[in-house]
Amino acid sequence: MTQRADVVRAEELAAYPEWTRALAWFAGLFALLVALFHDVAGAMVHTWWTNVTYNHGFFVLPVSLWLIWLRRDMLRRMTPRQEPLALLALAAMAGGWLIGRAGDVLAVEEVALVGMLVALFVFVFGRAVSRRLVFPLAFLFFMVPVGDALIAPLQDFTARFAVELLRWSGIPVFHDGIMIEIPNGLYEVAEACAGIRFLIANVVISALFAHLAYDSRWKFWLFLSIGFTLPIVANGFRAYGIILIGYWSDGKLAAGVDHLIYGWVFFSIVMIFLLMIGNSFADRRLGDFPEARAGRDAASRGWPWRSRTAVLAALVLAAGPAYAWTVMAPPEVTGSEAALPPPAVAGWSLGGVTDWRPSFPGADRTLLTGFEGPGQRRIELYVAHYRHQRQGAEVVYHSNRLDGAGWSRVESRTLDGLPEMPPAQADRLVRGSRQRLVLSWYWVGGRFTASPYQAKLYQSIATLLGVRPAAAVVALSVERPEDAAAFLQGAALDPWLESLSE
């Protein structure tokens, strides 16, 4: 027993100088990372603070450090070794950040920032150490506030799921997109009802619980799959329960504050139920990790420390921001812009507008006007124009809305067959008993597309080449698709948009 303790103590003493040097270099490189990408880190923290969906971001780094601390006895007996191959991953993440910056896609920049942090850790401490810390390092990616893209699909699933349960219960129901109407009430599965907060919280907690409770990989992934699926299905039952209570109480219950209280109580029960399921087939008590010896091979793998290689890592970190500051620097935004003149459309004259008011707060100039054409056709044209895109002033941005105040999107699809234009994004909007069909496109650097991803790709390619192209969102509000087709036959939108950018 004493001999074993002496061997362990000797291993720890031998590794101490290497740990001291590695920790010092990691602290320096981490400080450089934060200094170079402070705007991305600050934006991430701001999202945690202002958006309750991502409040968990404040706890991810402390939890990851705690998980590393639980392995401290094992790590003391290991010798950190520099891993130069991690510089390839670091360069790839830095390139990812550059692409995200070129397209003003903050989520890509944030993923790349966390990826650079993980790559730096592997570079400094080596493969052997990093292999024993795979989960704490992977857990860091939960700091990235992503998930908003799931809101619309979750709304649609929740509405359809609740409608099927209502029909199974024998309650008469009319379903139109995310709108659900029963004999004594009209319900909307709003964005706040999509369940994205509960889904993200469940996935984070499920991942942590699975790591602490299971040795088996299949158990880990099984529980994580349950943690992803259960809250989605549970949110469908929650929506069904709220509508059912409203039906039984004639709208007196499950509304307003009751609605919120019922939702959080229901979700708390689901969370407890999920953890009870997970605990029923746990391999060990939480926090009890099986003893793992470092082994001689752990101390011999990797390269001895070279300061010149560490300096190369610092240069890789600085290369992306240096390129962005020199080649991709945006031009200065000059004072107020003149109002957009409406386009001339053959056979159509200017007309009035309704109460449809899209919102694109970052646009340099906007236009909302009506047109009247042959056969008593009426359309409304909305254009949000950007002299050049920059953070917060983008054609694809979370605060941009085509539905506007008072209108609700109930259906989205792709509509093709329009003259002189690629397929359009078609959103059906409702306000009370009224409906509108809104067809929209992004215009970036002279090219139209209905895909937000393709629009960002056009922007990224141009910006990486040192060009800041003009961009716009073009939307037509019509009663029938054929009205838009007739309007587009007489409109030359691309030359008109090009003239605005000169």
Short mmCIF file of C-alpha atoms in Angstrom, two decimals:
data_model
loop_
_atom_site.label_atom_id
_atom_site.label_comp_id
_atom_site.label_asym_id
_atom_site.label_seq_id
_atom_site.Cartn_x
_atom_site.Cartn_y
_atom_site.Cartn_z
CA MET A 1 0.00 0.00 0.00
CA THR A 2 2.86 2.34 0.92
CA GLN A 3 4.74 1.41 -2.22
CA ARG A 4 1.67 2.22 -4.35
CA ALA A 5 1.30 5.60 -2.62
CA ASP A 6 4.97 6.35 -3.23
CA VAL A 7 4.59 5.57 -6.93
CA VAL A 8 1.54 7.84 -7.21
CA ARG A 9 3.36 10.60 -5.36
CA ALA A 10 6.36 10.26 -7.67
CA GLU A 11 4.09 10.52 -10.73
CA GLU A 12 2.52 13.68 -9.36
CA LEU A 13 5.87 15.31 -8.59
CA ALA A 14 7.22 14.45 -12.04
CA ALA A 15 4.19 15.99 -13.74
CA TYR A 16 4.08 19.16 -11.60
CA PRO A 17 6.51 21.30 -13.68
CA GLU A 18 4.72 20.36 -16.90
CA TRP A 19 1.33 21.22 -15.42
CA THR A 20 2.64 24.58 -14.20
CA ARG A 21 3.96 25.49 -17.62
CA ALA A 22 0.90 24.22 -19.46
CA LEU A 23 -1.51 26.10 -17.18
CA ALA A 24 0.49 29.31 -17.60
CA TRP A 25 0.44 29.03 -21.39
CA PHE A 26 -3.24 28.16 -21.45
CA ALA A 27 -4.04 31.18 -19.28
CA GLY A 28 -2.11 33.41 -21.66
CA LEU A 29 -3.70 31.99 -24.80
CA PHE A 30 -7.16 32.13 -23.20
CA ALA A 31 -6.63 35.81 -22.35
CA LEU A 32 -5.56 36.46 -25.96
CA LEU A 33 -8.65 34.61 -27.22
CA VAL A 34 -10.97 36.75 -25.09
CA ALA A 35 -9.16 39.95 -26.08
CA LEU A 36 -9.34 39.23 -29.81
CA PHE A 37 -12.95 38.05 -29.78
CA HIS A 38 -14.33 40.12 -26.92
CA ASP A 39 -17.26 41.35 -29.02
CA VAL A 40 -18.43 37.78 -29.69
CA ALA A 41 -17.99 36.76 -26.05
CA GLY A 42 -19.81 39.91 -24.94
CA ALA A 43 -22.71 39.25 -27.32
CA MET A 44 -23.01 35.71 -25.98
CA VAL A 45 -23.13 36.90 -22.37
CA HIS A 46 -25.64 39.61 -23.32
CA THR A 47 -27.94 36.96 -24.79
CA TRP A 48 -27.70 34.89 -21.59
CA TRP A 49 -28.65 37.96 -19.57
CA THR A 50 -31.51 39.27 -21.71
CA ASN A 51 -33.09 36.07 -23.07
CA VAL A 52 -34.51 33.70 -20.44
CA THR A 53 -34.28 30.82 -22.93
CA TYR A 54 -30.50 30.95 -22.60
CA ASN A 55 -30.03 31.86 -18.93
CA HIS A 56 -28.42 28.45 -18.47
CA GLY A 57 -25.35 29.76 -20.33
CA PHE A 58 -24.08 31.35 -17.11
CA PHE A 59 -23.79 27.92 -15.48
CA VAL A 60 -22.15 25.94 -18.29
CA LEU A 61 -18.54 27.02 -17.71
CA PRO A 62 -18.70 26.58 -13.90
CA VAL A 63 -20.25 23.12 -14.35
CA SER A 64 -17.57 22.15 -16.87
CA LEU A 65 -14.83 23.29 -14.46
CA TRP A 66 -16.51 21.31 -11.66
CA LEU A 67 -16.51 18.18 -13.82
CA ILE A 68 -12.79 18.66 -14.45
CA TRP A 69 -12.21 19.18 -10.71
CA LEU A 70 -13.86 15.82 -10.00
CA ARG A 71 -11.05 14.19 -12.01
CA ARG A 72 -8.24 16.07 -10.32
CA ASP A 73 -6.67 12.98 -8.70
CA MET A 74 -6.42 11.21 -12.04
CA LEU A 75 -5.12 14.31 -13.82
CA ARG A 76 -2.33 14.85 -11.26
CA ARG A 77 -0.76 11.56 -12.35
CA MET A 78 -0.77 12.57 -16.02
CA THR A 79 1.74 14.70 -17.84
CA PRO A 80 0.33 17.33 -20.22
CA ARG A 81 1.95 17.21 -23.64
CA GLN A 82 1.65 19.72 -26.44
CA GLU A 83 -0.46 18.53 -29.39
CA PRO A 84 0.57 20.43 -32.56
CA LEU A 85 -2.10 18.71 -34.67
CA ALA A 86 -4.71 20.63 -32.67
CA LEU A 87 -3.51 23.73 -34.53
CA LEU A 88 -5.35 22.37 -37.58
CA ALA A 89 -8.60 22.33 -35.60
CA LEU A 90 -7.78 25.79 -34.25
CA ALA A 91 -7.24 27.09 -37.79
CA ALA A 92 -10.52 25.49 -38.93
CA MET A 93 -12.44 27.13 -36.08
CA ALA A 94 -10.76 30.47 -36.80
CA GLY A 95 -11.82 30.09 -40.44
CA GLY A 96 -15.35 29.31 -39.29
CA TRP A 97 -15.36 32.50 -37.25
CA LEU A 98 -14.20 34.46 -40.30
CA ILE A 99 -17.04 33.03 -42.41
CA GLY A 100 -19.52 33.85 -39.64
CA ARG A 101 -18.19 37.39 -39.39
CA ALA A 102 -18.39 37.84 -43.17
CA GLY A 103 -22.03 36.77 -43.15
CA ASP A 104 -22.86 38.54 -39.87
CA VAL A 105 -24.05 35.20 -38.48
CA LEU A 106 -23.46 35.61 -34.77
CA ALA A 107 -24.34 31.99 -33.94
CA VAL A 108 -21.56 30.74 -36.25
CA GLU A 109 -19.09 33.15 -34.64
CA GLU A 110 -20.09 31.93 -31.17
CA VAL A 111 -19.77 28.25 -32.09
CA ALA A 112 -16.36 28.99 -33.60
CA LEU A 113 -15.29 30.86 -30.45
CA VAL A 114 -16.11 27.88 -28.22
CA GLY A 115 -14.46 25.59 -30.77
CA MET A 116 -11.27 27.67 -30.60
CA LEU A 117 -11.32 27.41 -26.81
CA VAL A 118 -11.58 23.61 -26.98
CA ALA A 119 -8.87 23.41 -29.66
CA LEU A 120 -6.56 25.51 -27.48
CA PHE A 121 -7.16 23.15 -24.57
CA VAL A 122 -6.24 20.11 -26.67
CA PHE A 123 -3.19 21.93 -28.04
CA VAL A 124 -1.88 22.89 -24.61
CA PHE A 125 -2.70 19.77 -22.58
CA GLY A 126 -2.55 17.10 -25.27
CA ARG A 127 -4.66 14.20 -26.46
CA ALA A 128 -4.25 11.98 -23.40
CA VAL A 129 -5.57 14.61 -20.99
CA SER A 130 -8.28 15.80 -23.39
CA ARG A 131 -9.51 12.26 -24.03
CA ARG A 132 -10.36 11.94 -20.34
CA LEU A 133 -12.18 15.28 -20.43
CA VAL A 134 -14.24 14.81 -23.59
CA PHE A 135 -17.59 15.52 -21.94
CA PRO A 136 -16.56 18.63 -19.94
CA LEU A 137 -15.08 20.07 -23.14
CA ALA A 138 -18.10 19.15 -25.29
CA PHE A 139 -20.43 20.52 -22.60
CA LEU A 140 -18.96 23.98 -23.24
CA PHE A 141 -20.89 24.18 -26.53
CA PHE A 142 -24.09 24.57 -24.50
CA MET A 143 -22.85 28.12 -23.87
CA VAL A 144 -23.79 28.98 -27.46
CA PRO A 145 -27.33 30.44 -27.55
CA VAL A 146 -28.79 28.58 -30.52
CA GLY A 147 -32.20 27.02 -31.01
CA ASP A 148 -34.45 29.78 -32.34
CA ALA A 149 -34.62 28.04 -35.72
CA LEU A 150 -36.61 25.25 -34.04
CA ILE A 151 -39.40 27.57 -32.87
CA ALA A 152 -41.52 27.47 -36.05
CA PRO A 153 -41.33 23.65 -36.46
CA LEU A 154 -42.14 23.24 -32.76
CA GLN A 155 -45.16 25.54 -33.12
CA ASP A 156 -46.46 23.49 -36.04
CA PHE A 157 -45.89 20.15 -34.27
CA THR A 158 -47.52 21.36 -31.04
CA ALA A 159 -50.59 22.63 -32.89
CA ARG A 160 -51.04 19.42 -34.89
CA PHE A 161 -50.46 17.22 -31.83
CA ALA A 162 -52.99 19.14 -29.72
CA VAL A 163 -55.57 19.09 -32.53
CA GLU A 164 -55.33 15.31 -32.88
CA LEU A 165 -55.85 14.89 -29.13
CA LEU A 166 -58.83 17.27 -29.19
CA ARG A 167 -60.42 15.31 -32.02
CA TRP A 168 -59.76 12.06 -30.16
CA SER A 169 -61.52 13.63 -27.14
CA GLY A 170 -64.58 14.37 -29.25
CA ILE A 171 -64.21 18.17 -29.13
CA PRO A 172 -65.12 19.96 -32.39
CA VAL A 173 -62.01 21.75 -33.61
CA PHE A 174 -60.98 23.84 -36.62
CA HIS A 175 -57.26 23.87 -37.33
CA ASP A 176 -55.53 26.49 -39.47
CA GLY A 177 -51.76 26.45 -39.16
CA ILE A 178 -50.94 27.49 -35.59
CA MET A 179 -54.51 28.70 -34.95
CA ILE A 180 -56.86 26.29 -33.14
CA GLU A 181 -60.55 27.12 -32.82
CA ILE A 182 -63.03 25.25 -30.61
CA PRO A 183 -66.71 26.13 -29.98
CA ASN A 184 -65.96 28.52 -27.11
CA GLY A 185 -62.53 29.90 -27.92
CA LEU A 186 -59.74 30.65 -30.38
CA TYR A 187 -56.19 29.64 -29.44
CA GLU A 188 -52.86 30.43 -31.03
CA VAL A 189 -49.71 28.37 -30.51
CA ALA A 190 -47.51 31.44 -30.19
CA GLU A 191 -43.70 31.43 -30.19
CA ALA A 192 -43.70 31.44 -26.39
CA CYS A 193 -45.83 28.26 -26.49
CA ALA A 194 -43.44 26.38 -28.79
CA GLY A 195 -41.63 24.87 -25.80
CA ILE A 196 -38.12 25.87 -26.90
CA ARG A 197 -37.12 26.98 -23.39
CA PHE A 198 -38.16 23.71 -21.83
CA LEU A 199 -36.56 21.70 -24.64
CA ILE A 200 -33.16 23.38 -24.30
CA ALA A 201 -33.23 23.15 -20.49
CA ASN A 202 -34.12 19.45 -20.70
CA VAL A 203 -31.35 18.66 -23.16
CA VAL A 204 -28.72 20.42 -21.03
CA ILE A 205 -29.85 18.72 -17.81
CA SER A 206 -30.25 15.35 -19.54
CA ALA A 207 -26.72 15.49 -20.95
CA LEU A 208 -25.24 16.34 -17.55
CA PHE A 209 -27.28 13.67 -15.75
CA ALA A 210 -26.38 11.01 -18.33
CA HIS A 211 -22.69 11.79 -17.98
CA LEU A 212 -22.83 11.56 -14.19
CA ALA A 213 -25.02 8.46 -14.02
CA TYR A 214 -23.96 6.14 -16.84
CA ASP A 215 -20.83 4.26 -17.85
CA SER A 216 -22.48 2.66 -20.88
CA ARG A 217 -22.51 4.72 -24.05
CA TRP A 218 -25.81 3.27 -25.24
CA LYS A 219 -27.45 4.29 -21.96
CA PHE A 220 -26.00 7.78 -22.30
CA TRP A 221 -27.37 8.26 -25.82
CA LEU A 222 -30.68 6.58 -24.99
CA PHE A 223 -31.31 8.92 -22.08
CA LEU A 224 -30.22 11.95 -24.11
CA SER A 225 -32.67 10.91 -26.85
CA ILE A 226 -35.44 10.65 -24.26
CA GLY A 227 -34.44 14.05 -22.89
CA PHE A 228 -34.86 15.54 -26.37
CA THR A 229 -38.07 13.75 -27.36
CA LEU A 230 -40.04 13.85 -24.11
CA PRO A 231 -40.28 17.67 -23.77
CA ILE A 232 -41.50 18.01 -27.36
CA VAL A 233 -44.28 15.48 -26.82
CA ALA A 234 -45.00 16.87 -23.34
CA ASN A 235 -45.45 20.36 -24.78
CA GLY A 236 -48.10 18.97 -27.12
CA PHE A 237 -49.93 17.51 -24.11
CA ARG A 238 -49.54 20.84 -22.29
CA ALA A 239 -51.18 22.74 -25.17
CA TYR A 240 -53.94 20.13 -25.29
CA GLY A 241 -54.47 20.44 -21.53
CA ILE A 242 -54.70 24.24 -21.66
CA ILE A 243 -57.29 24.13 -24.45
CA LEU A 244 -59.18 21.35 -22.67
CA ILE A 245 -59.32 23.34 -19.41
CA GLY A 246 -60.46 26.38 -21.37
CA TYR A 247 -63.18 24.29 -23.02
CA TRP A 248 -64.46 22.86 -19.73
CA SER A 249 -64.35 26.21 -17.91
CA ASP A 250 -65.73 28.20 -20.85
CA GLY A 251 -62.50 30.20 -21.04
CA LYS A 252 -62.39 31.17 -17.34
CA LEU A 253 -59.31 29.06 -16.51
CA ALA A 254 -55.93 28.38 -18.15
CA ALA A 255 -55.65 31.93 -19.46
CA GLY A 256 -53.18 34.67 -18.61
CA VAL A 257 -51.32 33.96 -15.36
CA ASP A 258 -53.14 30.63 -14.96
CA HIS A 259 -51.73 29.65 -18.34
CA LEU A 260 -48.14 30.31 -17.21
CA ILE A 261 -48.53 28.67 -13.80
CA TYR A 262 -50.08 25.58 -15.34
CA GLY A 263 -47.26 25.38 -17.90
CA TRP A 264 -44.40 25.61 -15.42
CA VAL A 265 -46.00 23.19 -12.95
CA PHE A 266 -46.55 20.74 -15.79
CA PHE A 267 -42.97 21.10 -17.03
CA SER A 268 -41.58 20.65 -13.49
CA ILE A 269 -43.48 17.38 -13.19
CA VAL A 270 -42.14 16.24 -16.57
CA MET A 271 -38.58 17.10 -15.52
CA ILE A 272 -38.89 15.13 -12.27
CA PHE A 273 -40.41 12.21 -14.18
CA LEU A 274 -37.52 12.29 -16.67
CA LEU A 275 -34.89 12.17 -13.90
CA MET A 276 -36.75 9.35 -12.17
CA ILE A 277 -36.65 7.36 -15.40
CA GLY A 278 -32.94 8.04 -15.77
CA ASN A 279 -32.15 7.11 -12.20
CA SER A 280 -33.95 3.77 -12.53
CA PHE A 281 -31.20 2.36 -14.77
CA ALA A 282 -28.21 4.40 -13.54
CA ASP A 283 -24.84 2.63 -13.42
CA ARG A 284 -23.55 4.57 -10.41
CA ARG A 285 -24.35 7.30 -7.98
CA LEU A 286 -24.02 10.83 -9.28
CA GLY A 287 -20.43 12.03 -9.15
CA ASP A 288 -18.87 8.58 -8.55
CA PHE A 289 -16.42 8.11 -11.40
CA PRO A 290 -14.68 4.78 -11.89
CA GLU A 291 -11.00 4.91 -11.01
CA ALA A 292 -8.94 5.42 -14.14
CA ARG A 293 -5.18 5.18 -14.10
CA ALA A 294 -3.25 7.40 -16.39
CA GLY A 295 -0.86 4.66 -17.45
CA ARG A 296 2.64 5.08 -18.80
CA ASP A 297 1.44 5.70 -22.33
CA ALA A 298 -0.40 8.84 -21.22
CA ALA A 299 2.84 10.45 -20.11
CA SER A 300 4.75 9.55 -23.26
CA ARG A 301 2.27 10.61 -25.94
CA GLY A 302 2.42 13.98 -27.60
CA TRP A 303 5.31 16.39 -28.00
CA PRO A 304 7.46 18.07 -25.35
CA TRP A 305 6.60 21.71 -24.89
CA ARG A 306 7.92 24.15 -27.46
CA SER A 307 7.26 27.83 -26.90
CA ARG A 308 7.63 28.56 -30.61
CA THR A 309 4.69 26.28 -31.38
CA ALA A 310 2.63 28.09 -28.74
CA VAL A 311 3.49 31.39 -30.41
CA LEU A 312 2.24 29.87 -33.68
CA ALA A 313 -1.09 29.16 -31.94
CA ALA A 314 -1.29 32.83 -30.97
CA LEU A 315 -0.65 33.84 -34.59
CA VAL A 316 -3.40 31.49 -35.80
CA LEU A 317 -5.79 33.16 -33.35
CA ALA A 318 -4.86 36.64 -34.53
CA ALA A 319 -4.99 35.88 -38.28
CA GLY A 320 -8.79 35.92 -38.56
CA PRO A 321 -9.39 39.26 -36.81
CA ALA A 322 -6.46 40.81 -38.69
CA TYR A 323 -8.00 39.81 -42.03
CA ALA A 324 -11.44 41.02 -40.93
CA TRP A 325 -10.11 44.40 -39.79
CA THR A 326 -8.17 45.03 -43.01
CA VAL A 327 -10.04 43.39 -45.91
CA MET A 328 -13.58 43.10 -44.54
CA ALA A 329 -13.89 46.42 -42.70
CA PRO A 330 -17.37 47.87 -43.41
CA PRO A 331 -17.65 51.38 -44.85
CA GLU A 332 -18.89 54.12 -42.60
CA VAL A 333 -22.64 54.66 -42.44
CA THR A 334 -23.36 58.23 -43.47
CA GLY A 335 -26.35 60.30 -42.22
CA SER A 336 -29.97 59.76 -43.03
CA GLU A 337 -30.99 58.36 -46.40
CA ALA A 338 -33.67 59.74 -48.70
CA ALA A 339 -36.94 57.83 -48.92
CA LEU A 340 -37.11 55.00 -51.44
CA PRO A 341 -38.89 55.97 -54.66
CA PRO A 342 -41.47 53.39 -55.81
CA PRO A 343 -40.68 51.43 -58.98
CA ALA A 344 -42.50 52.11 -62.22
CA VAL A 345 -44.63 49.09 -63.13
CA ALA A 346 -46.18 48.89 -66.60
CA GLY A 347 -49.98 48.82 -66.42
CA TRP A 348 -50.10 49.49 -62.67
CA SER A 349 -50.69 52.71 -60.73
CA LEU A 350 -49.97 53.66 -57.14
CA GLY A 351 -52.73 52.93 -54.62
CA GLY A 352 -53.42 52.88 -50.91
CA VAL A 353 -52.16 50.50 -48.22
CA THR A 354 -53.85 48.48 -45.48
CA ASP A 355 -52.78 47.96 -41.86
CA TRP A 356 -50.08 45.45 -42.83
CA ARG A 357 -46.83 46.86 -41.40
CA PRO A 358 -43.66 44.72 -41.69
CA SER A 359 -40.84 45.56 -39.29
CA PHE A 360 -37.16 45.64 -40.32
CA PRO A 361 -35.62 47.99 -37.74
CA GLY A 362 -32.06 47.85 -39.10
CA ALA A 363 -32.88 48.84 -42.68
CA ASP A 364 -31.34 52.02 -44.07
CA ARG A 365 -34.46 52.79 -46.13
CA THR A 366 -37.89 51.23 -46.44
CA LEU A 367 -40.81 51.49 -48.83
CA LEU A 368 -44.42 50.45 -48.30
CA THR A 369 -46.82 51.32 -51.08
CA GLY A 370 -49.88 49.92 -52.80
CA PHE A 371 -50.47 49.26 -56.49
CA GLU A 372 -53.67 48.88 -58.48
CA GLY A 373 -53.68 46.97 -61.75
CA PRO A 374 -55.92 45.55 -64.47
CA GLY A 375 -58.97 43.62 -63.37
CA GLN A 376 -59.16 45.47 -60.03
CA ARG A 377 -56.03 43.71 -58.82
CA ARG A 378 -54.48 45.19 -55.69
CA ILE A 379 -51.11 44.43 -54.15
CA GLU A 380 -48.85 45.99 -51.54
CA LEU A 381 -45.10 46.20 -52.03
CA TYR A 382 -42.68 46.38 -49.10
CA VAL A 383 -38.93 46.86 -49.53
CA ALA A 384 -36.29 47.09 -46.80
CA HIS A 385 -33.05 48.33 -48.38
CA TYR A 386 -29.51 48.17 -46.94
CA ARG A 387 -26.61 50.12 -48.42
CA HIS A 388 -24.45 47.40 -46.89
CA GLN A 389 -25.14 44.81 -44.24
CA ARG A 390 -23.57 44.86 -40.78
CA GLN A 391 -24.35 43.38 -37.39
CA GLY A 392 -27.95 44.24 -36.50
CA ALA A 393 -28.68 45.64 -39.97
CA GLU A 394 -29.17 42.49 -42.03
CA VAL A 395 -31.78 41.07 -44.36
CA VAL A 396 -31.72 37.87 -42.26
CA TYR A 397 -32.07 38.88 -38.61
CA HIS A 398 -34.08 37.58 -35.69
CA SER A 399 -35.97 40.85 -35.10
CA ASN A 400 -37.12 41.21 -38.72
CA ARG A 401 -40.81 40.43 -39.13
CA LEU A 402 -43.01 40.27 -42.19
CA ASP A 403 -46.20 39.66 -40.24
CA GLY A 404 -46.08 42.92 -38.30
CA ALA A 405 -48.23 43.97 -35.37
CA GLY A 406 -51.66 42.39 -35.23
CA TRP A 407 -50.99 39.75 -37.89
CA SER A 408 -50.09 36.11 -37.25
CA ARG A 409 -48.32 33.65 -39.52
CA VAL A 410 -50.31 30.44 -39.81
CA GLU A 411 -48.56 28.75 -42.72
CA SER A 412 -45.27 28.96 -44.62
CA ARG A 413 -44.37 27.26 -47.88
CA THR A 414 -42.37 27.74 -51.07
CA LEU A 415 -44.19 29.05 -54.14
CA ASP A 416 -42.66 28.77 -57.60
CA GLY A 417 -43.83 29.50 -61.12
CA LEU A 418 -43.63 33.29 -60.76
CA PRO A 419 -42.38 35.21 -63.83
CA GLU A 420 -38.82 36.58 -63.80
CA MET A 421 -38.29 35.46 -60.20
CA PRO A 422 -37.00 32.39 -58.34
CA PRO A 423 -39.34 30.49 -55.97
CA ALA A 424 -40.71 32.73 -53.21
CA GLN A 425 -41.23 32.24 -49.50
CA ALA A 426 -45.03 32.29 -49.13
CA ASP A 427 -46.43 33.14 -45.68
CA ARG A 428 -50.16 33.12 -45.04
CA LEU A 429 -51.09 35.77 -42.46
CA VAL A 430 -54.35 36.17 -40.59
CA ARG A 431 -55.86 38.98 -38.56
CA GLY A 432 -59.31 38.16 -37.29
CA SER A 433 -61.32 37.06 -40.31
CA ARG A 434 -58.92 38.64 -42.83
CA GLN A 435 -56.12 36.83 -44.63
CA ARG A 436 -53.14 37.90 -46.73
CA LEU A 437 -50.53 35.97 -48.68
CA VAL A 438 -47.06 37.50 -48.40
CA LEU A 439 -44.44 36.48 -50.98
CA SER A 440 -40.89 37.46 -50.13
CA TRP A 441 -37.33 37.27 -51.42
CA TYR A 442 -33.88 38.34 -50.30
CA TRP A 443 -31.82 40.36 -52.78
CA VAL A 444 -28.07 40.32 -52.11
CA GLY A 445 -25.51 41.68 -54.55
CA GLY A 446 -27.85 41.48 -57.53
CA ARG A 447 -29.20 37.97 -56.85
CA PHE A 448 -32.65 36.97 -55.60
CA THR A 449 -33.30 34.00 -53.32
CA ALA A 450 -35.99 32.92 -50.88
CA SER A 451 -33.52 30.97 -48.75
CA PRO A 452 -32.05 32.79 -45.73
CA TYR A 453 -29.07 30.42 -45.83
CA GLN A 454 -28.34 31.19 -49.46
CA ALA A 455 -28.69 34.91 -48.75
CA LYS A 456 -26.10 34.60 -45.99
CA LEU A 457 -23.84 32.61 -48.32
CA TYR A 458 -23.99 35.36 -50.96
CA GLN A 459 -23.15 37.92 -48.29
CA SER A 460 -20.27 35.87 -46.86
CA ILE A 461 -18.60 35.22 -50.22
CA ALA A 462 -18.75 38.88 -51.23
CA THR A 463 -17.53 40.14 -47.86
CA LEU A 464 -14.62 37.68 -47.75
CA LEU A 465 -13.54 39.14 -51.10
CA GLY A 466 -13.62 42.64 -49.65
CA VAL A 467 -16.96 43.69 -51.17
CA ARG A 468 -19.91 44.94 -49.14
CA PRO A 469 -22.85 44.49 -51.54
CA ALA A 470 -26.17 46.24 -51.18
CA ALA A 471 -29.05 44.06 -50.04
CA ALA A 472 -32.81 44.21 -49.70
CA VAL A 473 -35.90 42.30 -48.66
CA VAL A 474 -38.73 42.45 -51.18
CA ALA A 475 -42.23 41.39 -50.11
CA LEU A 476 -45.56 41.39 -51.95
CA SER A 477 -48.81 41.22 -49.99
CA VAL A 478 -51.60 39.83 -52.17
CA GLU A 479 -54.93 38.08 -51.90
CA ARG A 480 -54.12 35.57 -54.65
CA PRO A 481 -50.80 34.31 -56.12
CA GLU A 482 -51.94 35.23 -59.64
CA ASP A 483 -52.05 38.91 -58.58
CA ALA A 484 -48.34 38.72 -57.75
CA ALA A 485 -47.62 37.01 -61.08
CA ALA A 486 -49.41 39.79 -62.98
CA PHE A 487 -47.50 42.47 -61.05
CA LEU A 488 -44.10 40.84 -61.60
CA GLN A 489 -44.67 40.66 -65.36
CA GLY A 490 -44.65 44.44 -65.51
CA ALA A 491 -42.09 45.11 -62.77
CA ALA A 492 -38.34 45.18 -63.35
CA LEU A 493 -37.33 44.84 -59.71
CA ASP A 494 -33.69 43.86 -60.21
CA PRO A 495 -32.70 46.93 -62.29
CA TRP A 496 -34.68 49.13 -59.90
CA LEU A 497 -32.83 47.73 -56.88
CA GLU A 498 -29.50 48.11 -58.68
CA SER A 499 -30.29 51.78 -59.32
CA LEU A 500 -30.95 52.32 -55.61
CA SER A 501 -27.48 51.02 -54.77
CA GLU A 502 -25.53 53.34 -57.05
#
